[in-house]
Coordinates of C-alpha atoms and ligand atoms in Angstrom, one line a residue:
M1 CA 37.1 -13.7 6.9
V2 CA 36.6 -16.6 9.4
Y3 CA 32.9 -17.1 10.0
E4 CA 31.8 -18.0 13.5
N5 CA 28.2 -16.9 13.5
I6 CA 27.1 -17.9 10.1
L7 CA 27.6 -20.9 7.8
I8 CA 28.4 -20.4 4.1
E9 CA 27.7 -22.9 1.3
R10 CA 27.4 -23.0 -2.5
R11 CA 24.4 -24.9 -3.9
G12 CA 23.5 -25.9 -7.4
E13 CA 25.2 -27.5 -10.4
G14 CA 25.0 -24.9 -13.2
P15 CA 27.5 -22.4 -14.3
R16 CA 26.0 -20.0 -11.8
Q17 CA 25.1 -21.2 -8.3
T18 CA 23.3 -20.1 -5.2
G19 CA 25.2 -18.6 -2.2
L20 CA 23.5 -20.0 0.9
I21 CA 24.0 -18.2 4.2
T22 CA 22.7 -19.8 7.4
L23 CA 22.5 -17.7 10.5
N24 CA 24.1 -19.8 13.3
R25 CA 23.8 -18.7 16.9
P26 CA 21.5 -21.5 18.0
K27 CA 21.7 -20.9 21.7
Q28 CA 20.6 -17.3 21.3
M29 CA 17.8 -18.0 18.7
N30 CA 20.1 -16.3 16.1
A31 CA 20.0 -13.0 18.0
L32 CA 21.8 -10.5 15.7
N33 CA 24.9 -9.0 17.3
D34 CA 27.7 -7.0 15.7
A35 CA 29.9 -10.1 15.1
L36 CA 27.1 -11.8 13.2
M37 CA 26.1 -8.7 11.2
D38 CA 29.8 -8.0 10.3
E39 CA 30.1 -11.6 9.0
L40 CA 26.7 -11.4 7.2
G41 CA 27.8 -8.2 5.4
A42 CA 31.1 -9.7 4.4
A43 CA 29.5 -12.9 3.1
L44 CA 26.9 -11.0 1.1
K45 CA 29.6 -8.8 -0.5
A46 CA 31.7 -11.8 -1.3
F47 CA 28.8 -13.6 -3.0
D48 CA 27.8 -10.4 -4.8
A49 CA 31.3 -10.1 -6.2
D50 CA 31.5 -13.7 -7.3
A51 CA 30.6 -14.2 -11.0
G52 CA 29.8 -17.9 -10.3
I53 CA 26.9 -16.9 -8.0
G54 CA 23.5 -15.8 -9.4
C55 CA 21.4 -15.5 -6.3
I56 CA 21.8 -15.5 -2.5
V57 CA 19.6 -17.2 0.1
I58 CA 19.6 -16.2 3.8
T59 CA 18.1 -18.7 6.3
G60 CA 18.1 -19.5 10.0
S61 CA 17.2 -22.6 12.0
E62 CA 14.0 -24.6 12.4
K63 CA 13.2 -22.7 15.6
A64 CA 14.3 -19.2 14.6
F65 CA 15.2 -17.2 11.5
A66 CA 16.4 -14.6 14.0
A67 CA 14.8 -13.4 17.3
G68 CA 16.0 -9.8 16.8
A69 CA 18.9 -7.7 17.7
D70 CA 20.9 -9.1 20.6
I71 CA 19.3 -7.6 23.7
S72 CA 22.2 -8.5 25.9
A73 CA 24.6 -6.5 23.7
M74 CA 22.5 -3.3 23.8
V75 CA 21.0 -3.4 27.3
N76 CA 23.5 -0.9 28.6
F77 CA 23.8 1.3 25.5
N78 CA 23.5 5.1 26.0
L79 CA 23.0 7.7 23.3
E80 CA 26.8 7.8 22.6
D81 CA 26.7 4.1 21.9
S82 CA 23.6 4.1 19.8
Y83 CA 23.7 7.4 17.9
G84 CA 27.4 8.0 18.3
G85 CA 28.3 4.5 17.3
D86 CA 25.8 4.6 14.4
F87 CA 24.1 1.4 15.7
I88 CA 22.3 -0.5 12.9
T89 CA 23.5 1.7 10.1
R90 CA 27.1 0.7 10.6
N91 CA 26.7 -3.0 9.6
W92 CA 23.0 -3.9 9.0
E93 CA 22.6 -1.9 5.8
T94 CA 25.2 -3.7 3.7
I95 CA 22.4 -5.9 2.4
R96 CA 20.8 -2.8 0.7
T97 CA 24.0 -2.5 -1.5
I98 CA 23.8 -6.1 -2.8
R99 CA 22.8 -6.1 -6.5
K100 CA 22.0 -9.8 -6.9
P101 CA 18.7 -11.1 -5.6
V102 CA 18.6 -12.1 -1.9
I103 CA 15.8 -14.4 -0.8
A104 CA 14.9 -15.0 2.8
A105 CA 13.9 -18.5 3.8
V106 CA 12.1 -18.1 7.1
A107 CA 11.1 -20.8 9.6
G108 CA 10.2 -20.2 13.3
F109 CA 10.6 -16.8 14.9
A110 CA 11.4 -13.7 12.8
L111 CA 11.1 -11.1 15.4
G112 CA 12.3 -7.5 15.7
G113 CA 15.6 -7.1 13.8
G114 CA 15.0 -10.7 12.5
C115 CA 11.7 -9.6 10.8
E116 CA 13.5 -6.5 9.6
L117 CA 16.4 -8.5 8.1
A118 CA 13.9 -10.7 6.3
M119 CA 12.1 -7.6 5.0
M120 CA 15.4 -6.2 3.7
C121 CA 15.7 -9.3 1.5
D122 CA 14.1 -9.1 -2.0
F123 CA 11.4 -11.6 -1.1
I124 CA 10.5 -14.0 1.7
I125 CA 9.5 -17.6 1.4
A126 CA 8.1 -18.8 4.7
A127 CA 7.6 -22.2 6.2
D128 CA 4.2 -22.8 7.8
T129 CA 6.0 -22.6 11.1
A130 CA 7.1 -19.0 10.6
K131 CA 6.1 -16.3 13.1
F132 CA 6.7 -12.6 12.3
G133 CA 6.7 -9.8 14.9
Q134 CA 8.0 -6.5 16.0
P135 CA 8.0 -6.8 19.8
E136 CA 10.5 -3.9 20.4
I137 CA 7.8 -1.8 22.1
R138 CA 7.8 -4.2 25.0
L139 CA 11.5 -3.4 25.5
G140 CA 10.8 0.3 25.6
I141 CA 12.2 0.9 22.2
I142 CA 10.8 0.9 18.6
P143 CA 11.9 -1.1 15.6
G144 CA 15.3 0.3 14.5
A145 CA 16.2 -1.5 11.3
G146 CA 13.5 -0.2 9.1
G147 CA 10.5 -2.0 10.6
T148 CA 8.3 1.1 10.9
Q149 CA 8.9 1.8 7.2
R150 CA 8.9 -1.6 5.5
L151 CA 6.1 -3.2 7.5
P152 CA 3.5 -0.7 6.5
R153 CA 4.7 -0.8 2.9
A154 CA 4.3 -4.6 2.9
L155 CA 1.1 -5.0 5.0
G156 CA -0.6 -1.6 5.0
K157 CA -1.0 0.7 8.0
A158 CA -3.6 -1.2 10.0
K159 CA -1.7 -4.4 10.3
A160 CA 1.7 -2.7 10.7
M161 CA 0.4 -0.5 13.5
D162 CA -1.3 -3.5 15.2
M163 CA 2.0 -5.5 15.1
I164 CA 4.2 -2.7 16.2
L165 CA 2.0 -1.3 18.9
T166 CA 0.6 -4.5 20.4
S167 CA 3.6 -6.7 19.5
R168 CA 1.4 -9.5 18.4
M169 CA 3.0 -12.1 16.2
M170 CA 1.7 -12.9 12.8
D171 CA 1.7 -16.5 11.5
A172 CA 2.7 -17.5 8.0
A173 CA -0.8 -17.8 6.6
E174 CA -1.7 -14.3 7.7
A175 CA 1.7 -13.0 6.5
E176 CA 1.0 -14.4 3.0
R177 CA -2.6 -13.0 2.9
G178 CA -1.2 -9.6 3.8
G179 CA 1.6 -9.7 1.3
L180 CA 4.6 -9.8 3.7
V181 CA 5.7 -13.2 2.3
S182 CA 5.5 -14.4 -1.3
R183 CA 4.8 -18.1 -0.6
V184 CA 4.2 -20.4 2.4
V185 CA 5.3 -24.0 2.2
P186 CA 5.5 -26.9 4.7
F187 CA 8.6 -26.6 6.8
A188 CA 10.0 -29.8 5.3
D189 CA 9.9 -28.2 1.8
L190 CA 11.3 -24.8 2.7
M191 CA 14.9 -25.2 1.5
T192 CA 13.9 -27.3 -1.6
V193 CA 11.4 -24.7 -2.7
T194 CA 13.7 -21.7 -1.9
L195 CA 16.7 -23.2 -3.6
A196 CA 14.6 -24.1 -6.7
A197 CA 13.4 -20.5 -6.9
A198 CA 17.1 -19.4 -6.6
E199 CA 18.1 -21.9 -9.2
S200 CA 15.5 -20.6 -11.7
I201 CA 17.0 -17.1 -11.2
N202 CA 20.6 -18.4 -11.7
E203 CA 19.7 -19.5 -15.2
L204 CA 18.6 -16.1 -16.3
S205 CA 20.5 -13.1 -17.7
A206 CA 22.2 -11.5 -14.8
M207 CA 21.9 -8.0 -16.2
S208 CA 18.1 -8.2 -16.6
V209 CA 17.8 -9.8 -13.1
M210 CA 19.8 -7.0 -11.5
M211 CA 17.9 -4.3 -13.4
A212 CA 14.5 -5.8 -12.4
K213 CA 15.6 -5.8 -8.8
E214 CA 16.8 -2.2 -9.0
S215 CA 13.6 -1.1 -10.7
V216 CA 11.2 -2.8 -8.3
N217 CA 13.1 -1.2 -5.4
R218 CA 12.6 2.2 -7.0
A219 CA 8.8 1.7 -6.4
F220 CA 9.4 2.1 -2.7
E221 CA 11.9 5.0 -2.9
G222 CA 10.4 7.7 -5.0
T223 CA 7.3 8.9 -6.9
L224 CA 5.4 6.7 -9.3
A225 CA 6.4 9.0 -12.2
D226 CA 10.1 8.8 -11.3
G227 CA 9.8 5.0 -10.9
V228 CA 8.1 4.4 -14.2
M229 CA 10.7 6.6 -16.0
F230 CA 13.6 4.7 -14.2
E231 CA 12.1 1.4 -15.3
R232 CA 11.6 2.6 -18.9
R233 CA 15.2 3.6 -19.3
L234 CA 16.5 0.3 -17.8
F235 CA 14.1 -1.5 -20.1
H236 CA 15.4 0.4 -23.1
S237 CA 19.0 -0.4 -22.2
L238 CA 18.4 -4.2 -22.1
F239 CA 18.0 -4.1 -25.9
A240 CA 21.7 -3.5 -26.0
T241 CA 22.4 -7.0 -24.6
A242 CA 23.0 -10.2 -26.5
D243 CA 20.9 -12.0 -23.9
Q244 CA 17.8 -10.0 -25.0
K245 CA 18.4 -11.3 -28.6
E246 CA 18.9 -14.8 -27.3
G247 CA 15.8 -14.7 -25.0
M248 CA 13.4 -13.4 -27.7
N249 CA 14.8 -15.6 -30.5
A250 CA 14.6 -18.7 -28.3
F251 CA 11.0 -17.9 -27.6
L252 CA 10.2 -17.4 -31.3
S253 CA 12.1 -20.7 -32.1
K254 CA 10.3 -22.5 -29.4
R255 CA 13.5 -23.5 -27.6
K256 CA 15.0 -22.9 -24.2
A257 CA 17.2 -19.8 -24.0
T258 CA 20.9 -20.1 -23.3
F259 CA 22.1 -16.8 -21.8
K260 CA 25.7 -15.7 -22.2
Q261 CA 25.7 -13.0 -19.6
R262 CA 26.5 -10.2 -21.9
Ligands
LIG1 N1 18.6 -11.1 22.2 C1 19.4 -11.8 23.0 N2 19.1 -13.1 23.4 C2 17.9 -13.6 23.0 C3 17.1 -12.9 22.1 C4 17.5 -11.6 21.7 N3 16.7 -10.9 20.8 N4 16.0 -13.7 21.8 C5 16.2 -14.9 22.5 N5 17.4 -14.8 23.2 C6 18.0 -15.9 24.0 C7 17.2 -15.9 25.4 O1 17.7 -14.9 26.2 C8 17.6 -17.3 25.8 O2 18.9 -17.3 26.4 P1 19.2 -18.2 27.7 O3 19.0 -19.6 27.2 O4 20.6 -17.9 27.9 O5 18.3 -17.8 28.7 C9 17.6 -18.1 24.5 O6 17.8 -17.2 23.5 C10 16.3 -18.9 24.2 O7 15.2 -18.0 24.3 P2 13.9 -18.2 25.3 O8 14.3 -19.1 26.4 O9 13.3 -16.9 25.5 O10 13.1 -19.2 24.2 P3 11.5 -19.2 24.1 O11 11.3 -20.4 23.1 O12 10.8 -19.3 25.4 O13 11.1 -17.8 23.4 C11 11.3 -16.0 21.8 C12 11.5 -17.5 22.1 C13 9.8 -15.8 21.7 C14 11.9 -15.8 20.5 C15 11.9 -15.2 23.0 O14 13.2 -15.5 23.2 C16 11.8 -13.7 22.7 O15 10.8 -13.1 22.9 N6 13.0 -13.1 22.3 C17 13.1 -11.7 22.2 C18 12.4 -11.1 21.0 C19 12.6 -9.6 20.9 O16 12.2 -8.9 21.8 N7 13.2 -9.2 19.8 C20 13.4 -7.8 19.5 C21 14.8 -7.4 19.9 S1 15.2 -5.6 19.8 C22 15.4 -5.3 18.1 O17 15.4 -6.2 17.3 C23 15.7 -3.9 17.7 C24 15.8 -3.6 16.3 O18 14.8 -3.3 15.7 C25 17.0 -3.8 15.5

């Protein structure tokens, strides 16, 4: 696929590298249209299928991670276009099928669908310039890419309602206090810190990384009892891997583990 709305790079030196995806519609503040979401889905799938990639990072520009779904593309939508055309589901949900970790590196505005895209990633590292918001209510709509579900899970009901109903933006410090983002770093350090986090994951056993991601996601999708049982069975199955033997023996021998990915 030829990418016109995103940039694709590989970063890192080791046997497994980081797939870096940069949203790139600078004139539109990275507003997310169909073309961009199709490309993002294709790039995510390609990195997920690439054995030389351990972790994926999605980022935007200094000004905007993404300012939301492209308003000019949907201004004249009717029900046939939105419901009939399966708007959002048709190409925004690919990210949920990705088995490798996906980290969002957010600077500037992450609004509407931009905030929702960041929340679909496994965790968010924010620059101190980041601003999160769900301003859809001002457009006469509501968040449509999971915002009403993921924001309360991340921040609790009070802050999620406040953001969704008043459309106020949340700065990076408040987002970190509330648990929406995992770390806040100076803008100048955003990519160095995020790529170092990705690199540390690249060095691990891919199977345990994928199972950890799958198991944490279960916490949001079912009951506690189901989630704990799911985790227990994945945990048990990792004792069938050579990497578990290597990891534990390396610890007991006080040396660094060399994982063989099997
Ligand atoms: N869609 C389309 N174009 C957008 C856009 C969007 N979501 N956000 C910004 N742009 C465009 C602007 O129209 C403008 O284009 P022109 O130069 O051609 O006029 C350009 O990007 C720069 O934007 P501004 O001049 O507005 O820049 P600013 O610095 O004054 O403000 C901003 C930046 C606060 C991000 C402001 O652009 C803004 O509020 N954007 C809209 C945010 C929004 O409402 N997002 C929700 C969209 S709906 C949605 O996402 C639904 C869903 O849940 C999936």
